[in-house]
Coordinates of C-alpha atoms in Angstrom, one line a residue:
M1 CA -38.6 17.5 -121.5
A2 CA -39.9 20.0 -119.7
I3 CA -36.4 20.3 -118.5
K4 CA -34.2 20.4 -121.4
A5 CA -36.6 22.9 -121.9
V6 CA -36.2 25.6 -118.9
L7 CA -32.3 24.9 -119.5
T8 CA -32.8 26.1 -123.1
V9 CA -34.5 29.8 -122.5
F10 CA -31.9 29.8 -119.0
G11 CA -29.3 29.1 -121.6
V12 CA -31.0 32.0 -123.6
V13 CA -30.8 35.0 -121.4
F14 CA -27.7 33.6 -119.6
W15 CA -25.4 34.0 -122.3
P16 CA -26.4 37.3 -123.4
L17 CA -26.2 38.6 -120.1
L18 CA -23.3 37.4 -119.0
L19 CA -21.7 38.9 -122.0
G20 CA -23.5 42.2 -121.9
V21 CA -21.8 42.3 -118.1
F22 CA -18.4 42.1 -119.2
I23 CA -18.5 44.3 -122.4
W24 CA -19.5 47.1 -119.5
S25 CA -17.2 46.4 -117.7
I26 CA -14.3 46.8 -120.1
S27 CA -16.0 49.8 -121.4
M28 CA -16.1 51.1 -117.6
Q29 CA -12.1 50.8 -118.6
V30 CA -11.5 53.2 -121.1
D31 CA -11.3 56.9 -120.8
P32 CA -14.5 58.3 -122.0
R33 CA -12.5 61.5 -124.0
D34 CA -10.7 58.6 -126.4
V35 CA -10.8 60.0 -129.5
L36 CA -11.6 56.0 -131.4
R37 CA -14.8 56.0 -129.9
V38 CA -13.9 52.6 -128.0
R39 CA -16.3 53.3 -125.6
R40 CA -19.5 54.8 -127.0
F41 CA -19.1 51.0 -129.0
L42 CA -18.8 48.8 -126.6
E43 CA -21.4 50.9 -124.4
W44 CA -23.7 50.5 -127.9
I45 CA -23.5 46.8 -127.5
A46 CA -23.7 46.4 -124.7
A47 CA -26.8 48.9 -124.2
L48 CA -28.4 46.1 -126.9
V49 CA -27.0 43.3 -125.1
K50 CA -28.8 44.6 -122.5
G51 CA -32.1 45.8 -124.0
V52 CA -32.7 41.8 -125.5
G53 CA -31.5 40.6 -121.5
H54 CA -35.0 42.8 -121.0
L55 CA -36.8 42.0 -123.3
L56 CA -36.2 38.1 -122.5
L57 CA -36.9 39.1 -119.3
G58 CA -39.8 40.7 -119.6
M59 CA -41.3 38.2 -121.7
C60 CA -40.5 35.6 -118.7
L61 CA -42.4 38.1 -116.5
W62 CA -45.3 38.2 -118.3
V63 CA -45.6 34.0 -118.5
Y64 CA -45.5 33.7 -114.9
R65 CA -47.8 37.0 -114.0
Q66 CA -49.8 34.6 -116.4
T67 CA -49.1 31.3 -115.2
L68 CA -48.4 31.3 -111.2
G69 CA -47.3 35.1 -110.2
G70 CA -51.0 36.0 -109.1
A71 CA -51.5 32.8 -107.7
Y72 CA -48.1 33.1 -105.8
L73 CA -48.6 36.9 -104.7
R74 CA -52.2 35.9 -103.0
R75 CA -50.8 32.8 -101.6
S76 CA -48.1 35.2 -99.8
R77 CA -50.5 37.5 -99.1
R78 CA -52.3 35.1 -97.3
R79 CA -49.9 33.3 -95.0
T80 CA -48.6 37.2 -93.5
A81 CA -52.0 37.2 -92.6
Q82 CA -51.5 34.0 -90.0
H83 CA -48.7 33.8 -89.5
L84 CA -49.0 37.7 -87.7
V85 CA -52.8 35.7 -86.5
W86 CA -50.3 32.8 -85.0
A87 CA -47.9 35.2 -83.3
R88 CA -51.1 37.8 -82.3
R89 CA -52.8 34.8 -80.6
G90 CA -51.3 34.5 -77.9
F91 CA -51.7 37.3 -76.3
G92 CA -55.3 37.2 -77.2
Q93 CA -57.5 40.8 -76.5
D94 CA -54.8 42.9 -74.7
A95 CA -53.3 42.1 -78.8
S96 CA -53.4 45.6 -80.3
R97 CA -51.8 47.1 -76.8
L98 CA -49.2 45.0 -76.5
F99 CA -48.4 44.1 -79.9
P100 CA -49.6 46.6 -82.2
V101 CA -48.4 45.8 -86.4
S102 CA -47.6 48.9 -88.1
R103 CA -47.7 48.6 -92.3
Q104 CA -43.9 49.1 -92.9
V105 CA -43.7 45.4 -90.4
R106 CA -46.5 44.4 -92.5
T107 CA -44.7 44.9 -95.6
V108 CA -41.6 43.5 -94.3
L109 CA -43.2 40.2 -93.4
R110 CA -45.0 40.3 -96.7
S111 CA -41.4 40.4 -98.6
W112 CA -39.9 37.6 -96.8
H113 CA -43.2 34.7 -97.5
Q114 CA -42.3 36.4 -100.6
A115 CA -38.7 36.0 -101.4
V116 CA -38.6 32.3 -99.1
P117 CA -39.7 30.2 -101.4
L118 CA -36.9 31.4 -103.9
A119 CA -33.8 31.4 -101.0
A120 CA -34.8 28.3 -100.1
V121 CA -34.2 27.3 -103.4
A122 CA -30.7 29.3 -104.1
Y123 CA -30.1 27.8 -100.1
I124 CA -30.4 24.4 -101.1
V125 CA -28.4 24.9 -104.2
K126 CA -25.2 26.4 -102.8
A127 CA -25.6 24.4 -99.9
Y128 CA -24.8 21.0 -101.7
F129 CA -21.8 22.6 -103.4
L130 CA -20.0 24.7 -100.1
L131 CA -20.6 20.5 -98.9
L132 CA -18.9 19.4 -101.7
V133 CA -15.6 21.4 -101.4
L134 CA -16.0 20.3 -97.9
L135 CA -16.0 17.0 -98.4
N136 CA -13.6 16.7 -101.0
L137 CA -11.6 19.9 -98.8
G138 CA -8.6 17.5 -97.9
G139 CA -8.0 15.8 -101.4
L140 CA -8.2 20.1 -102.7
V141 CA -5.9 20.6 -99.9
D142 CA -3.6 17.8 -100.7
S143 CA -3.8 19.0 -104.6
V144 CA -2.6 22.5 -103.6
T145 CA 0.2 21.4 -100.8
R146 CA 1.8 18.9 -103.3
W147 CA 1.4 21.8 -106.9
S148 CA 3.3 24.2 -104.4
S149 CA 5.6 22.4 -103.0
R150 CA 6.7 21.1 -106.6
T151 CA 6.7 24.5 -107.9
W152 CA 8.8 25.1 -105.2
A153 CA 10.9 22.9 -105.9
E154 CA 11.1 23.6 -109.7
S155 CA 11.9 28.0 -109.6
E156 CA 14.5 26.9 -107.1
H157 CA 16.3 26.5 -109.7
A158 CA 14.5 28.3 -112.7
P159 CA 15.7 31.1 -114.8
V160 CA 14.2 34.8 -114.0
P161 CA 14.0 37.4 -117.1
W162 CA 16.9 39.7 -117.3
W163 CA 15.1 43.0 -114.5
V164 CA 14.8 40.7 -111.4
P165 CA 18.1 40.0 -109.1
G166 CA 20.7 37.1 -110.6
G167 CA 19.0 37.8 -114.0
G168 CA 21.9 39.6 -115.8
L169 CA 21.3 43.5 -115.7
W170 CA 21.1 43.6 -111.7
G171 CA 25.0 41.7 -111.8
P172 CA 26.1 38.2 -112.3
A173 CA 23.5 35.8 -113.6
R174 CA 21.9 33.4 -112.2
Q175 CA 23.3 30.1 -111.6
V176 CA 20.1 26.9 -113.2
A177 CA 20.5 23.3 -114.4
E178 CA 19.7 23.4 -117.5
T179 CA 16.7 21.0 -117.7
G180 CA 15.7 21.0 -121.9
E181 CA 12.8 21.9 -121.2
A182 CA 11.2 26.0 -120.8
P183 CA 9.4 26.3 -117.3
G184 CA 6.3 27.3 -116.6
I185 CA 4.8 30.8 -116.6
I186 CA 3.9 30.2 -113.0
V187 CA 7.6 28.8 -112.3
T188 CA 9.1 31.7 -113.7
I189 CA 6.5 34.3 -111.3
V190 CA 7.4 32.3 -108.1
A191 CA 11.0 32.0 -109.1
S192 CA 11.4 35.7 -109.8
F193 CA 9.6 36.6 -106.4
R194 CA 11.6 34.7 -105.1
A195 CA 15.1 36.3 -106.3
F196 CA 13.8 39.9 -104.8
G197 CA 13.6 38.3 -101.6
E198 CA 16.5 36.5 -101.7
A199 CA 18.0 39.8 -103.1
I200 CA 16.5 41.9 -100.5
W201 CA 17.2 39.4 -97.3
G202 CA 21.1 39.8 -99.0
K203 CA 21.0 43.8 -98.2
A204 CA 19.0 43.5 -95.4
A205 CA 20.8 41.0 -93.9
Q206 CA 25.0 42.8 -95.1
Y207 CA 23.6 46.8 -93.5
L208 CA 20.4 46.8 -90.9
P209 CA 22.7 45.7 -88.5
A210 CA 25.7 48.9 -88.6
L211 CA 22.1 50.4 -87.5
A212 CA 23.0 48.7 -84.0
A213 CA 26.6 49.8 -84.0
P214 CA 27.1 53.0 -86.4
E215 CA 30.3 54.5 -85.1
G216 CA 32.1 51.9 -86.4
R217 CA 30.8 51.2 -89.8
P218 CA 29.2 54.4 -90.6
A219 CA 29.4 54.3 -94.5
E220 CA 26.7 51.5 -93.8
A221 CA 24.9 53.1 -91.2
V222 CA 24.3 55.8 -93.6
T223 CA 23.5 52.8 -96.9
A224 CA 20.9 51.6 -94.7
M225 CA 18.9 54.2 -93.4
A226 CA 18.9 56.0 -97.0
G227 CA 17.3 52.5 -98.4
L228 CA 14.2 52.4 -95.1
V229 CA 13.7 55.8 -96.1
L230 CA 13.6 54.7 -99.7
V231 CA 12.0 52.0 -98.8
L232 CA 9.7 54.2 -97.0
V233 CA 9.4 56.3 -100.1
L234 CA 8.1 53.1 -102.5
L235 CA 5.0 52.1 -99.9
L236 CA 3.5 55.6 -100.0
A237 CA 4.4 55.1 -104.1
L238 CA 2.8 52.1 -104.3
R239 CA -0.6 53.4 -101.9
A240 CA -1.2 55.9 -104.1
V241 CA -0.2 53.6 -107.8
M242 CA -3.0 51.2 -105.8
G243 CA -5.9 53.8 -104.6
V244 CA -5.0 55.6 -108.7
L245 CA -6.0 52.3 -110.4
G246 CA -8.7 51.4 -107.6
R247 CA -11.5 54.1 -108.0
R248 CA -13.4 54.1 -111.3
P249 CA -15.3 56.0 -112.8
G250 CA -18.4 58.3 -112.4
P251 CA -21.7 56.7 -112.9
S252 CA -22.7 57.3 -116.2
R253 CA -26.1 59.7 -117.5
E254 CA -28.8 56.1 -117.5
G255 CA -27.4 56.1 -113.7
H256 CA -28.0 59.7 -112.2
R257 CA -31.0 59.4 -114.6
R258 CA -32.2 57.0 -112.2
N259 CA -31.0 57.3 -109.0
P260 CA -29.7 61.4 -108.6
G261 CA -27.8 62.2 -106.5
F262 CA -25.7 59.0 -105.5
V263 CA -24.8 55.2 -106.3
D264 CA -24.8 52.2 -104.3
P265 CA -21.3 51.5 -102.9
L266 CA -20.2 48.0 -102.7
P267 CA -18.6 46.6 -100.0
R268 CA -15.5 45.3 -99.9
W269 CA -15.2 41.9 -101.0
W270 CA -18.2 41.6 -101.7
W271 CA -18.7 38.2 -103.7
L272 CA -17.1 36.5 -101.8
W273 CA -19.7 37.3 -99.0
S274 CA -22.4 37.0 -101.0
L275 CA -20.9 33.3 -102.4
L276 CA -21.0 32.0 -99.2
S277 CA -23.9 34.1 -98.0
L278 CA -26.7 30.7 -97.7
R279 CA -29.3 33.8 -97.4
P280 CA -29.8 36.0 -99.5
G281 CA -31.4 39.2 -101.6
V282 CA -34.1 39.7 -100.0
A283 CA -35.0 36.7 -97.8
S284 CA -32.0 37.7 -95.9
R285 CA -32.7 42.2 -95.4
T286 CA -36.7 40.9 -94.0
R287 CA -35.9 38.0 -91.6
P288 CA -34.9 39.2 -88.5
V289 CA -38.5 40.7 -89.3
A290 CA -40.0 37.5 -89.8
V291 CA -37.4 36.4 -86.5
L292 CA -38.7 39.1 -84.0
V293 CA -42.5 38.1 -85.3
D294 CA -41.9 34.4 -83.3
C295 CA -39.6 36.0 -80.5
L296 CA -43.3 37.7 -79.9
A297 CA -45.2 34.7 -80.6
R298 CA -43.5 33.1 -77.5
V299 CA -43.5 35.5 -75.7
G300 CA -47.6 36.2 -76.2
S301 CA -47.7 31.6 -75.3
A302 CA -45.7 31.9 -72.2
R303 CA -47.5 34.6 -71.0
R304 CA -51.2 33.4 -71.2
Y305 CA -49.5 30.2 -70.0
Y306 CA -48.2 32.5 -66.6
Q307 CA -52.0 34.3 -66.4
S308 CA -53.2 30.2 -66.3
V309 CA -50.7 28.5 -63.9
T310 CA -50.5 31.5 -61.9
Q311 CA -54.4 30.8 -60.7
T312 CA -54.1 27.4 -60.6
R313 CA -51.2 25.7 -59.7
S314 CA -47.6 27.4 -58.5
T315 CA -45.0 30.0 -59.9
L316 CA -43.0 27.2 -60.0
Y317 CA -44.0 26.1 -63.6
V318 CA -43.2 30.1 -64.5
P319 CA -42.3 29.6 -68.2
R320 CA -39.3 31.5 -69.3
V321 CA -38.6 33.2 -72.6
D322 CA -34.9 32.5 -75.0
L323 CA -34.6 35.5 -77.0
S324 CA -31.9 34.9 -78.0
G325 CA -32.4 34.6 -82.3
A326 CA -33.3 38.8 -81.7
E327 CA -29.9 39.1 -79.6
R328 CA -28.3 37.9 -82.8
V329 CA -30.6 39.6 -85.8
V330 CA -29.8 43.1 -83.7
W331 CA -26.2 42.7 -84.4
S332 CA -25.8 42.9 -87.6
A333 CA -29.2 44.1 -88.2
W334 CA -27.1 47.2 -89.5
K335 CA -25.5 45.2 -91.6
V336 CA -28.1 43.4 -93.0
R337 CA -30.7 45.9 -93.6
H338 CA -27.5 49.4 -95.2
G339 CA -24.8 47.1 -95.7
P340 CA -21.4 49.0 -97.2
V341 CA -21.2 51.7 -93.9
R342 CA -18.6 54.2 -93.9
G343 CA -15.8 53.1 -91.1
A344 CA -17.1 56.5 -89.2
L345 CA -20.1 55.0 -88.6
R346 CA -19.6 51.9 -87.6
R347 CA -18.2 52.0 -83.9
D348 CA -21.7 54.2 -83.2
Y349 CA -23.6 51.0 -85.4
R350 CA -22.0 48.2 -83.0
K351 CA -22.2 50.9 -79.9
H352 CA -26.1 51.1 -80.3
A353 CA -26.2 47.0 -80.9
A354 CA -24.4 46.4 -78.1
E355 CA -26.8 48.6 -76.6
V356 CA -29.8 47.3 -77.3
V357 CA -28.7 43.6 -77.4
G358 CA -28.1 44.4 -73.3
A359 CA -31.0 45.6 -72.9
I360 CA -32.7 42.6 -74.8
R361 CA -30.5 40.1 -71.7
R362 CA -31.4 42.8 -69.0
L363 CA -35.1 42.0 -69.9
E364 CA -34.4 38.3 -69.6
A365 CA -32.5 38.3 -66.7
R366 CA -35.3 39.9 -65.0
Q367 CA -37.7 36.5 -65.6
N368 CA -36.2 35.9 -62.7
I369 CA -35.6 38.6 -60.6
D370 CA -39.3 40.3 -60.6
D371 CA -42.0 38.9 -58.5
N372 CA -44.5 39.8 -61.5
T373 CA -42.8 38.1 -64.6
G374 CA -45.9 38.5 -66.2
Q375 CA -45.3 42.7 -66.5
V376 CA -41.5 41.9 -68.2
F377 CA -44.0 40.0 -70.1
E378 CA -45.2 42.4 -70.8
E379 CA -41.9 44.2 -71.4
M380 CA -40.5 42.0 -73.2
A381 CA -43.2 42.2 -76.0
R382 CA -42.9 46.0 -76.7
V383 CA -39.3 46.1 -76.7
L384 CA -39.6 43.4 -79.1
V385 CA -42.4 45.7 -80.8
T386 CA -40.5 48.2 -81.1
I387 CA -37.2 46.5 -82.9
A388 CA -38.8 45.4 -85.5
E389 CA -40.4 48.6 -86.2
R390 CA -37.7 50.1 -86.3
Y391 CA -36.0 47.8 -88.3
A392 CA -38.4 47.8 -90.8
S393 CA -38.4 51.4 -91.0
G394 CA -34.9 51.6 -91.4
N395 CA -33.5 53.5 -87.6
T396 CA -31.0 51.2 -87.1
L397 CA -29.0 53.4 -85.4
A398 CA -32.2 54.2 -83.7
L399 CA -34.2 50.5 -82.0
L400 CA -34.3 51.6 -78.9
D401 CA -35.6 54.6 -77.1
P402 CA -32.3 56.2 -74.7
T403 CA -34.5 55.9 -71.7
D404 CA -34.7 52.0 -72.7
V405 CA -31.1 50.9 -72.6
D406 CA -30.1 54.1 -69.8
G407 CA -27.8 52.1 -67.2
V408 CA -28.1 49.0 -69.3
E409 CA -24.1 47.1 -69.6
P410 CA -23.8 46.6 -73.0
A411 CA -22.4 44.2 -74.7
V412 CA -19.7 41.6 -75.8
D413 CA -19.1 40.3 -79.1
R414 CA -16.5 37.4 -78.7
E415 CA -17.8 35.2 -81.0
W416 CA -15.3 35.7 -83.3
V417 CA -12.6 34.3 -81.2
R418 CA -14.3 31.7 -81.3
L419 CA -14.7 31.8 -84.7
V420 CA -11.1 32.8 -85.8
I421 CA -10.4 29.1 -82.6
L422 CA -12.1 26.8 -84.8
G423 CA -11.0 27.7 -87.9
V424 CA -7.3 27.7 -87.1
A425 CA -8.1 24.1 -85.8
M426 CA -9.7 22.4 -89.1
T427 CA -7.1 24.8 -91.3
G428 CA -4.5 23.0 -89.3
A429 CA -5.7 19.4 -89.4
A430 CA -6.7 19.4 -93.4
I431 CA -2.5 21.0 -93.7
A432 CA -1.9 17.8 -91.3
A433 CA -3.5 15.5 -93.3
G434 CA -2.8 16.3 -97.2
L435 CA 1.2 16.2 -95.6
S436 CA 0.4 12.9 -94.3
E437 CA 0.2 9.8 -96.2
L438 CA -3.6 9.2 -95.9
S439 CA -5.9 9.0 -98.7
A440 CA -8.8 11.9 -99.4
A441 CA -11.1 9.5 -98.3
G442 CA -9.3 9.4 -95.1
S443 CA -8.2 13.0 -94.8
T444 CA -11.6 14.1 -95.5
Q445 CA -12.8 11.7 -92.1
I446 CA -10.2 12.9 -90.0
V447 CA -11.2 16.8 -90.6
A448 CA -14.4 16.1 -90.4
V449 CA -14.1 14.2 -86.7
V450 CA -11.3 17.2 -85.5
G451 CA -14.2 19.8 -86.7
A452 CA -17.3 18.0 -84.8
I453 CA -15.0 17.8 -81.2
A454 CA -13.7 21.6 -81.4
W455 CA -17.2 22.9 -82.8
V456 CA -18.4 21.0 -79.4
L457 CA -15.4 22.2 -77.4
L458 CA -16.4 25.3 -78.4
Y459 CA -19.6 25.7 -79.2
R460 CA -21.5 23.4 -77.4
D461 CA -25.2 23.6 -77.0
R462 CA -25.5 27.8 -77.1
L463 CA -25.4 27.6 -80.6
S464 CA -26.4 25.7 -84.0
P465 CA -25.6 24.2 -86.7
G466 CA -27.7 26.6 -88.5
D467 CA -26.6 30.2 -86.9
V468 CA -23.4 29.8 -88.6
L469 CA -23.9 32.0 -90.6
D470 CA -25.2 34.5 -87.8
V471 CA -21.5 33.9 -87.0
M472 CA -20.0 35.4 -89.5
R473 CA -22.1 38.6 -90.0
G474 CA -20.5 39.2 -86.4
Q475 CA -23.4 38.4 -84.3
S476 CA -23.1 37.4 -80.7
R477 CA -24.5 34.8 -77.8
K478 CA -21.7 34.8 -74.8

């Protein structure tokens, strides 16, 4: 009964909000100067639906705050304090000097503890659906392959509209086989594109060879040059049209009132990245601080163990700290913290991230170079604290001072090469299994085995399965 009540409330809240978003998206495409006042009517309906959604959401938030909200917030604050006490314990009396906790770091860490339980639910649900897609990948590829092959075969003998080459207006009508059944809309579209392709290929094969010897075929050479110029003009015209169609109307009056001066843009294909991202929302933006705090905890433990070991044993037992987690969050800190970044600034962000990762790797290598390893641990703590504070403050283009990265060899991000090879291997295995006579279960097993073998050969022990998302964000552990 409780689950049924929750689903009912979810449906009451979800469908009005979905209707409001749909109406809003339509109203944004309507000319605001239309004389029929269509946009004003749609905006009024969208405002009404939005008001109902805000009312229901406010009621849910009031019930939540009166029941579980206060206890949840108190628990997140307590977990944040415990996390920091645990992380600073290894530094002992030097914690205030080596690991100072600023207000920004504490706030971001508290937000992370508040968002993690809710993000874990979304993580499990999304991972479940992605796992279903992965397990049925062979069947899906087989269905898509068979459907595309059948559609392509039917388009070969399907009639085309009159405005398509071979449809009557452009010359003799295309000879088709009469089957007595009208083809579907998809088959007609594929046949139209196929007719255009055949016509363009025929013209290119007729006139382009004349460019190799224009003195022998001057008329055809001039025709080929004119055709190339017209194609270029057509591409430029299509680019201009796509640019005009891609522009959205400016922000509304309410948007200017709430956020004057600018409107937060959305990155290209943001919906696809949000669908594939297993760490959504606030949990994704605050996670780098939590990872850096955990790295600081390892540094403090290694420093305390080093001080105790050097007094009783040989330096053979001196510990080493792995900073690969800090490297991965630095690679994508600017993407996670700021969202979309203009192309002119991406090079600066990537360059600075490579320099910071190079400084981290140099510190990690100094554990095996310097005689005083304890001093290296203190330098590690200072660098990690600086990165955490700068990230929490939003200074992702100054995670370290210029003196810290002076003379450092920038790291190189080649992780995308391994990711492309892995994707090509799994896609090829899926296509081969789909074209074979194996069942869906056998195709799935083949794809899984090929993916596992490719994973072992490409990554081995350099990357755990939980870090695939980090790789997709552009992070590297060379």
